[in-house]
PDB file of C-alpha atoms and ligand atoms in Angstrom:
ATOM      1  CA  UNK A 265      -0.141 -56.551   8.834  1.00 98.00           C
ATOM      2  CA  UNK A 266       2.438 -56.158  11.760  1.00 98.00           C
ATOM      3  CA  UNK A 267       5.776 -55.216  12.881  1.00 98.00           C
ATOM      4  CA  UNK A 268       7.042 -54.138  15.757  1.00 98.00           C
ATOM      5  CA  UNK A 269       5.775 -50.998  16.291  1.00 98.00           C
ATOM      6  CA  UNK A 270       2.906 -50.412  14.547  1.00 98.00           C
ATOM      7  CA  UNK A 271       4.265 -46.890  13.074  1.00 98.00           C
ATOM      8  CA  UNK A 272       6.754 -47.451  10.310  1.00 98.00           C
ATOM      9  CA  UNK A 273       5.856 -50.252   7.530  1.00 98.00           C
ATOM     10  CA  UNK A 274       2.467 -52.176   9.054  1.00 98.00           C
ATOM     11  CA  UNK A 275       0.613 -48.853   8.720  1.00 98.00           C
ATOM     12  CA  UNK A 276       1.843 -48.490   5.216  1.00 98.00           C
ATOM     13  CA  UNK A 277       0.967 -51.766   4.467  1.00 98.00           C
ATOM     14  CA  UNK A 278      -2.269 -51.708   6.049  1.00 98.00           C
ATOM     15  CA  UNK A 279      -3.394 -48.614   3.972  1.00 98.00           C
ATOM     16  CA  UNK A 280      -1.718 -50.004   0.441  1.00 98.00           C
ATOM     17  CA  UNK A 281      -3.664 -53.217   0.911  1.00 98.00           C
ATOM     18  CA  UNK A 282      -6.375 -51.869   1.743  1.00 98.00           C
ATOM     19  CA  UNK A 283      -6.818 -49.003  -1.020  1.00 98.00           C
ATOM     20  CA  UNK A 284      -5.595 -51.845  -3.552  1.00 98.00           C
ATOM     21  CA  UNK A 285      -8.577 -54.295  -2.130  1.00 96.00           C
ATOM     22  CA  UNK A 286     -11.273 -51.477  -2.858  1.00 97.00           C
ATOM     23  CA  UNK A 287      -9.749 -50.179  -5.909  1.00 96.00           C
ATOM     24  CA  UNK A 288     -10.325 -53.830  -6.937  1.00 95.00           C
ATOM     25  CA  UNK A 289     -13.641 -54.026  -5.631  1.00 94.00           C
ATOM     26  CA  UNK A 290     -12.936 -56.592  -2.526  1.00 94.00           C
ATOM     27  CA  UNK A 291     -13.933 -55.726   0.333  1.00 93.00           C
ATOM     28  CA  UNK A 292     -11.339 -56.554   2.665  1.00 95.00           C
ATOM     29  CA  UNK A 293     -11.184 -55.555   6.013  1.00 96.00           C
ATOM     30  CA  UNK A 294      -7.391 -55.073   6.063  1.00 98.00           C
ATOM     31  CA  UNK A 295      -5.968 -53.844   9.818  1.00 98.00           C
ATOM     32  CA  UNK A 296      -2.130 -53.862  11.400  1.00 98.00           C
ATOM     33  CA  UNK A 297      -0.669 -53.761  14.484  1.00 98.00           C
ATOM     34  CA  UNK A 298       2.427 -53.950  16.507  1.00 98.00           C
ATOM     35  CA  UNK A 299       3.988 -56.363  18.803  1.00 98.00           C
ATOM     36  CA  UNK A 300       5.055 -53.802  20.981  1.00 98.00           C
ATOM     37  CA  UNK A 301       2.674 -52.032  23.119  1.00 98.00           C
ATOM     38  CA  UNK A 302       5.089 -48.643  23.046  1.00 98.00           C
ATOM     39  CA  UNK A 303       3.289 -46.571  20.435  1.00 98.00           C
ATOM     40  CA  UNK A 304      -0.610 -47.678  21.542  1.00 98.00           C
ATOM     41  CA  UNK A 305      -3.014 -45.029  20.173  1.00 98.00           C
ATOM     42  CA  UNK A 306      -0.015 -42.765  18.351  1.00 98.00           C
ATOM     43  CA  UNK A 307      -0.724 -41.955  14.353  1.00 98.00           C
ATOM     44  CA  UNK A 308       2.153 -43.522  12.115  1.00 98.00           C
ATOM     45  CA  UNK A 309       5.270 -41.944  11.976  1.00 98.00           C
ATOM     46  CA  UNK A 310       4.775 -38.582  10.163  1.00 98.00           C
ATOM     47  CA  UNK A 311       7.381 -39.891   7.102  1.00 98.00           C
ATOM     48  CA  UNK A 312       4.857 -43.049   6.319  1.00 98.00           C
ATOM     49  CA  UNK A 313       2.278 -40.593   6.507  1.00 98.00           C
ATOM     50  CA  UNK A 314       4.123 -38.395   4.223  1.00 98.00           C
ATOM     51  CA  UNK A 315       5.189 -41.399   1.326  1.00 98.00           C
ATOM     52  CA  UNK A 316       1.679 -42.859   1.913  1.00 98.00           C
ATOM     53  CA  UNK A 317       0.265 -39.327   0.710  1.00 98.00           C
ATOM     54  CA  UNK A 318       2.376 -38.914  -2.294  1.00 98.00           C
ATOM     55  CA  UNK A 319       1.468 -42.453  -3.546  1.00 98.00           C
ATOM     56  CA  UNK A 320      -2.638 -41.336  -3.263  1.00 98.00           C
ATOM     57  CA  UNK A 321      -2.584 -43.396   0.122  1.00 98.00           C
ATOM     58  CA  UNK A 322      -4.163 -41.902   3.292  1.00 98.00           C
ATOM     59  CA  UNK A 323      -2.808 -43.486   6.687  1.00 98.00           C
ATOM     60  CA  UNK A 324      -3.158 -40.444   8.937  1.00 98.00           C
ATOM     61  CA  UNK A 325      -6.273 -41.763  10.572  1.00 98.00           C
ATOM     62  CA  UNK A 326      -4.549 -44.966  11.583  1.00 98.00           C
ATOM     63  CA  UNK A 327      -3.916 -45.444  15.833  1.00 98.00           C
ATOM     64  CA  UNK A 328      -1.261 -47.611  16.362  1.00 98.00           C
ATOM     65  CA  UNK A 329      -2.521 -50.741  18.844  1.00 98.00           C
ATOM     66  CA  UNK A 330      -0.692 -54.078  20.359  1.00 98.00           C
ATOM     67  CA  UNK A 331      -0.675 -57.369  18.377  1.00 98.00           C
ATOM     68  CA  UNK A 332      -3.528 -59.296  20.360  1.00 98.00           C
ATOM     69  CA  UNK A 333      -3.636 -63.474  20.279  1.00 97.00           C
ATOM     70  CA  UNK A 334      -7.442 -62.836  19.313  1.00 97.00           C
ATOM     71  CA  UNK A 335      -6.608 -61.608  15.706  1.00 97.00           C
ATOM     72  CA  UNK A 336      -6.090 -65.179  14.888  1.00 96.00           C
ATOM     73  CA  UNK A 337      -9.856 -65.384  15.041  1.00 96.00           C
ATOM     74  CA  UNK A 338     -10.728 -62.410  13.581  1.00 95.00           C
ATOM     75  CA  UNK A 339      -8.561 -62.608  10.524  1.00 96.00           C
ATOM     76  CA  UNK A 340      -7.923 -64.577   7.375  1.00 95.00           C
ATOM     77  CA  UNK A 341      -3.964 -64.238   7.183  1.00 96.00           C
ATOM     78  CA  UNK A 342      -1.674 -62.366   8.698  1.00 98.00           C
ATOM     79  CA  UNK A 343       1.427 -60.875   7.217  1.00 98.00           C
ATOM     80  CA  UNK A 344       4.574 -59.602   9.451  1.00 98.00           C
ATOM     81  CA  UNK A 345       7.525 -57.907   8.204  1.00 98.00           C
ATOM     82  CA  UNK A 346      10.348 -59.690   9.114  1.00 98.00           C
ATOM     83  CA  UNK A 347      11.520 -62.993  11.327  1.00 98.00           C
ATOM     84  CA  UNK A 348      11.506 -61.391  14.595  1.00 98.00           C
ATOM     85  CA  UNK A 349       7.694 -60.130  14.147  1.00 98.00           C
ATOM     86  CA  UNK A 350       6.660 -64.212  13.380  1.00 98.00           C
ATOM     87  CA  UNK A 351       8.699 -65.274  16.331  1.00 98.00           C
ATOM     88  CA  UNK A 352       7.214 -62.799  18.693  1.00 98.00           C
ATOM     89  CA  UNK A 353       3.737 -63.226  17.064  1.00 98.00           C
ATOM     90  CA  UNK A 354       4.005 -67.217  17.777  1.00 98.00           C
ATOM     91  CA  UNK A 355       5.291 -66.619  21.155  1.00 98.00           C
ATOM     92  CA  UNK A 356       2.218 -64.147  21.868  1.00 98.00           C
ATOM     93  CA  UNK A 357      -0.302 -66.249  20.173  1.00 98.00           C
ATOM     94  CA  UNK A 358      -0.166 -69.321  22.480  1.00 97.00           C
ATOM     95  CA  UNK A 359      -2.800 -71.859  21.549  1.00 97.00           C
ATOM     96  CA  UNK A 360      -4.324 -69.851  18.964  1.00 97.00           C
ATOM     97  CA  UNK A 361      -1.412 -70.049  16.836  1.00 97.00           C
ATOM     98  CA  UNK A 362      -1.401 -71.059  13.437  1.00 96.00           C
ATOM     99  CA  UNK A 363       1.402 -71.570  11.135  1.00 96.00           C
ATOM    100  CA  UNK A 364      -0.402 -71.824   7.994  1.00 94.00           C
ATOM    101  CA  UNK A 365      -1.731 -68.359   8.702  1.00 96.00           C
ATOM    102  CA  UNK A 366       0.933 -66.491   9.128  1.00 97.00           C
ATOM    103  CA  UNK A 367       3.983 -65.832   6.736  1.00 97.00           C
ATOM    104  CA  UNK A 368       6.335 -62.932   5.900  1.00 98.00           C
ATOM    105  CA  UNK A 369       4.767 -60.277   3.430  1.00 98.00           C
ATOM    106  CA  UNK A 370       8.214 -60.571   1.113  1.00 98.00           C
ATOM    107  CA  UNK A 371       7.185 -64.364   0.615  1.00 98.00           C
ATOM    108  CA  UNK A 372       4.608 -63.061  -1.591  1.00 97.00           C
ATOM    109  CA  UNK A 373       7.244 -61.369  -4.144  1.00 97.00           C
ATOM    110  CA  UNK A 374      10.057 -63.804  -3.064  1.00 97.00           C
ATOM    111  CA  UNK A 375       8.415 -67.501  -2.001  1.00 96.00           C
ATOM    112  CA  UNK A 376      10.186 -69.049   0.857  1.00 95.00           C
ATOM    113  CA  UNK A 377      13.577 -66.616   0.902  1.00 98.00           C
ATOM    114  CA  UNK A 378      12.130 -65.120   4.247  1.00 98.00           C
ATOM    115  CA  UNK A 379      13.239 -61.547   3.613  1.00 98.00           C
ATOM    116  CA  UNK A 380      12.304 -58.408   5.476  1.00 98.00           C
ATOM    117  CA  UNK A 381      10.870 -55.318   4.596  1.00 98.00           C
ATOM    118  CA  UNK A 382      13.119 -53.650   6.468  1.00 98.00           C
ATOM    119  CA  UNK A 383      13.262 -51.133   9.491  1.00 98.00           C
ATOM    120  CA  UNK A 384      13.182 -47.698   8.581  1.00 97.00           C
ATOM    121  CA  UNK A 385      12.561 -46.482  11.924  1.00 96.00           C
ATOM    122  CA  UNK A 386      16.083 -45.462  12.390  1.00 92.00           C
ATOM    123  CA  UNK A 387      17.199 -44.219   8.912  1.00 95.00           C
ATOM    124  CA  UNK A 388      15.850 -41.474   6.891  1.00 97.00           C
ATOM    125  CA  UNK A 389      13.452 -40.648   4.456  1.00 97.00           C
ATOM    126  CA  UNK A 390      14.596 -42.486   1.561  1.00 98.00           C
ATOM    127  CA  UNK A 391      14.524 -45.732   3.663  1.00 98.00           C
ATOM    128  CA  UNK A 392      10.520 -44.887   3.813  1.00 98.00           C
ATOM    129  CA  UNK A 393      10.474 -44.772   0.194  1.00 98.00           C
ATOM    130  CA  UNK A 394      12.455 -48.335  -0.511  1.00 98.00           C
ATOM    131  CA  UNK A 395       9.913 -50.108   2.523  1.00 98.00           C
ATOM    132  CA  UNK A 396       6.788 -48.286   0.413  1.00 98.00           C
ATOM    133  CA  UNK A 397       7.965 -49.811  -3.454  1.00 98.00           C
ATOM    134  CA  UNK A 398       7.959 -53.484  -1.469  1.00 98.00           C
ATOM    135  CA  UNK A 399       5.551 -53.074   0.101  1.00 98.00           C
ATOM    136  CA  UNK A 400       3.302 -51.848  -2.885  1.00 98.00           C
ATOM    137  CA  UNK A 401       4.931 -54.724  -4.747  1.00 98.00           C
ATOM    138  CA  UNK A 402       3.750 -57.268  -2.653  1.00 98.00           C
ATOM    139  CA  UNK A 403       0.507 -55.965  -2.027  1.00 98.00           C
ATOM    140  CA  UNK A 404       0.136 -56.345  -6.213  1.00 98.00           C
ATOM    141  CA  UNK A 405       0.696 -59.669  -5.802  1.00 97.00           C
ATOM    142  CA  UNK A 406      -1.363 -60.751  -3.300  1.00 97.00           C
ATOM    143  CA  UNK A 407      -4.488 -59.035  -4.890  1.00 96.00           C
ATOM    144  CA  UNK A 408      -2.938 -60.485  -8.271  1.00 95.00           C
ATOM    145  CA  UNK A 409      -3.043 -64.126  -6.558  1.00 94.00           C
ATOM    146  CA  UNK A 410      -6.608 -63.663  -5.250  1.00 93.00           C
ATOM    147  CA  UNK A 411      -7.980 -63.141  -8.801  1.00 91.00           C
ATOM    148  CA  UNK A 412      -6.324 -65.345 -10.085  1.00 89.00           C
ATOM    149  CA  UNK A 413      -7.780 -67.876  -7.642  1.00 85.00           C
ATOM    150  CA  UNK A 414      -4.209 -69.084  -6.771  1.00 71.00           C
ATOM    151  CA  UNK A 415      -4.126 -67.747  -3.175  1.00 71.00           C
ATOM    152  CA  UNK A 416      -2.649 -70.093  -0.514  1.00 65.00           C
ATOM    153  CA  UNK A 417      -5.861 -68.994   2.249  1.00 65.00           C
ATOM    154  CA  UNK A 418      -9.441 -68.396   2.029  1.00 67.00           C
ATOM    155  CA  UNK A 419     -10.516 -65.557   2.220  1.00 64.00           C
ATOM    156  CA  UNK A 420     -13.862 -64.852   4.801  1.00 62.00           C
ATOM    157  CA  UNK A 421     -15.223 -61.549   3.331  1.00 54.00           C
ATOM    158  CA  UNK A 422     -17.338 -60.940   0.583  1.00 49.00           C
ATOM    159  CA  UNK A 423     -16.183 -59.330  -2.712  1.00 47.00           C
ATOM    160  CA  UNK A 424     -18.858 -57.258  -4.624  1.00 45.00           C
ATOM    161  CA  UNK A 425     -18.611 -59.638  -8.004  1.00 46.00           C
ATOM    162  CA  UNK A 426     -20.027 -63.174  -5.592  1.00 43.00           C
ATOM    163  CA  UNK A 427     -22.683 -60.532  -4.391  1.00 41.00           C
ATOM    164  CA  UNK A 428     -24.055 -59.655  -7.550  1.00 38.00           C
TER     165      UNK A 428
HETATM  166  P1  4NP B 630       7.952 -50.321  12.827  1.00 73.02           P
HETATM  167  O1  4NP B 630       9.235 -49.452  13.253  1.00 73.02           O
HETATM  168  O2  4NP B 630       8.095 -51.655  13.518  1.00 73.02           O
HETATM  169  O3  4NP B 630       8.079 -50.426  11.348  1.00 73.02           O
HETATM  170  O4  4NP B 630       6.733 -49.537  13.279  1.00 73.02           O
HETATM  171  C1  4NP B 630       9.543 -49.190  14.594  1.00 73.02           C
HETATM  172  C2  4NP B 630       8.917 -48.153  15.239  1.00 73.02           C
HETATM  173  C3  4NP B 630       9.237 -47.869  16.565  1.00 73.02           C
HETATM  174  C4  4NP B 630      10.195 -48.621  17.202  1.00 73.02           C
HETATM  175  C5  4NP B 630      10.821 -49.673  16.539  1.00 73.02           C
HETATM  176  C6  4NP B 630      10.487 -49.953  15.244  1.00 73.02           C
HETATM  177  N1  4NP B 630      10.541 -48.334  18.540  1.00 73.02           N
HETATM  178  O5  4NP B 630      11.501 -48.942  19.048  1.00 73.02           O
HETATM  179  O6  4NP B 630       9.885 -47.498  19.178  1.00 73.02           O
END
């Protein structure tokens, strides 16, 4: 999961996906991170933390860290929030870059309209709550897809129902 900062919505997503994955028994290693190096090491921004808490979600142990070209090999798929997180991504990920890896996270609830959760970073709280209902949206669906065996990617990691 990434966007540009690594405070505001990858953190939330990171921590829905992840609590979705295990509630579902998968056990995805989900992870986020920013494109911008400016918040390296910082916790998310104390209204994630806050939304993430009333929805049963615990993100306060996150530590924000830079996008690196390396998580191409190291993950399955990765999601960014908006168009200017997949440009930068491409333009940091050099030769390791692959398109059919990468997509927007609103492409799961909206296929191909390339919408963006959008920024709350300089609004208020409410704005925190509107980027959490997407974002739990779309996490729904992707775990929904996965199930259903109608994902677009393989996924690496084991779920507990192929190791019994
Ligand atoms: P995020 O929001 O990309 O959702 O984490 C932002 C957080 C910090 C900044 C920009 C966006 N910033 O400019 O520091």
């Amino acid at each position: 999961m990434v966007c540009l900062g690594n405070i505001c919505r990858s953190p939330l997503a990171e921590g829905v996906l992840q609590h979705k994955a295990w509630k579902a028994g998968l056990q995805w290693s989900v992870e986020s991170a920013g494109t911008g190096a400016w918040h390296t090491g910082e916790p998310p921004h104390h209204l994630s933390i806050k939304v993430a808490k009333h929805n049963g979600v615990d993100i306060s142990k996150q530590r924000a860290r830079q996008f690196a070209k390396e998580d191409f090999l190291n993950y399955d798929f990765i999601y960014v929030m908006d168009s200017s997180n997949y440009i930068d991504v491409k333009q940091m990920s050099g030769k390791l870059w692959k398109e059919d890896k990468v997509d927007l996270l609103l492409n799961e609830l909206y296929p191909g309209e390339n919408r963006a959760v959008p920024d709350p970073w300089y609004g208020k709280e409410d704005g925190y709550h509107s980027v959490y209902e997407l974002i739990d949206k779309a996490c729904d669906k992707i775990i929904e897809k996965y199930i259903a065996g109608s994902t677009r990617y393989e996924v690496k990691s084991t779920d507990k129902s192929s190791n019994e």
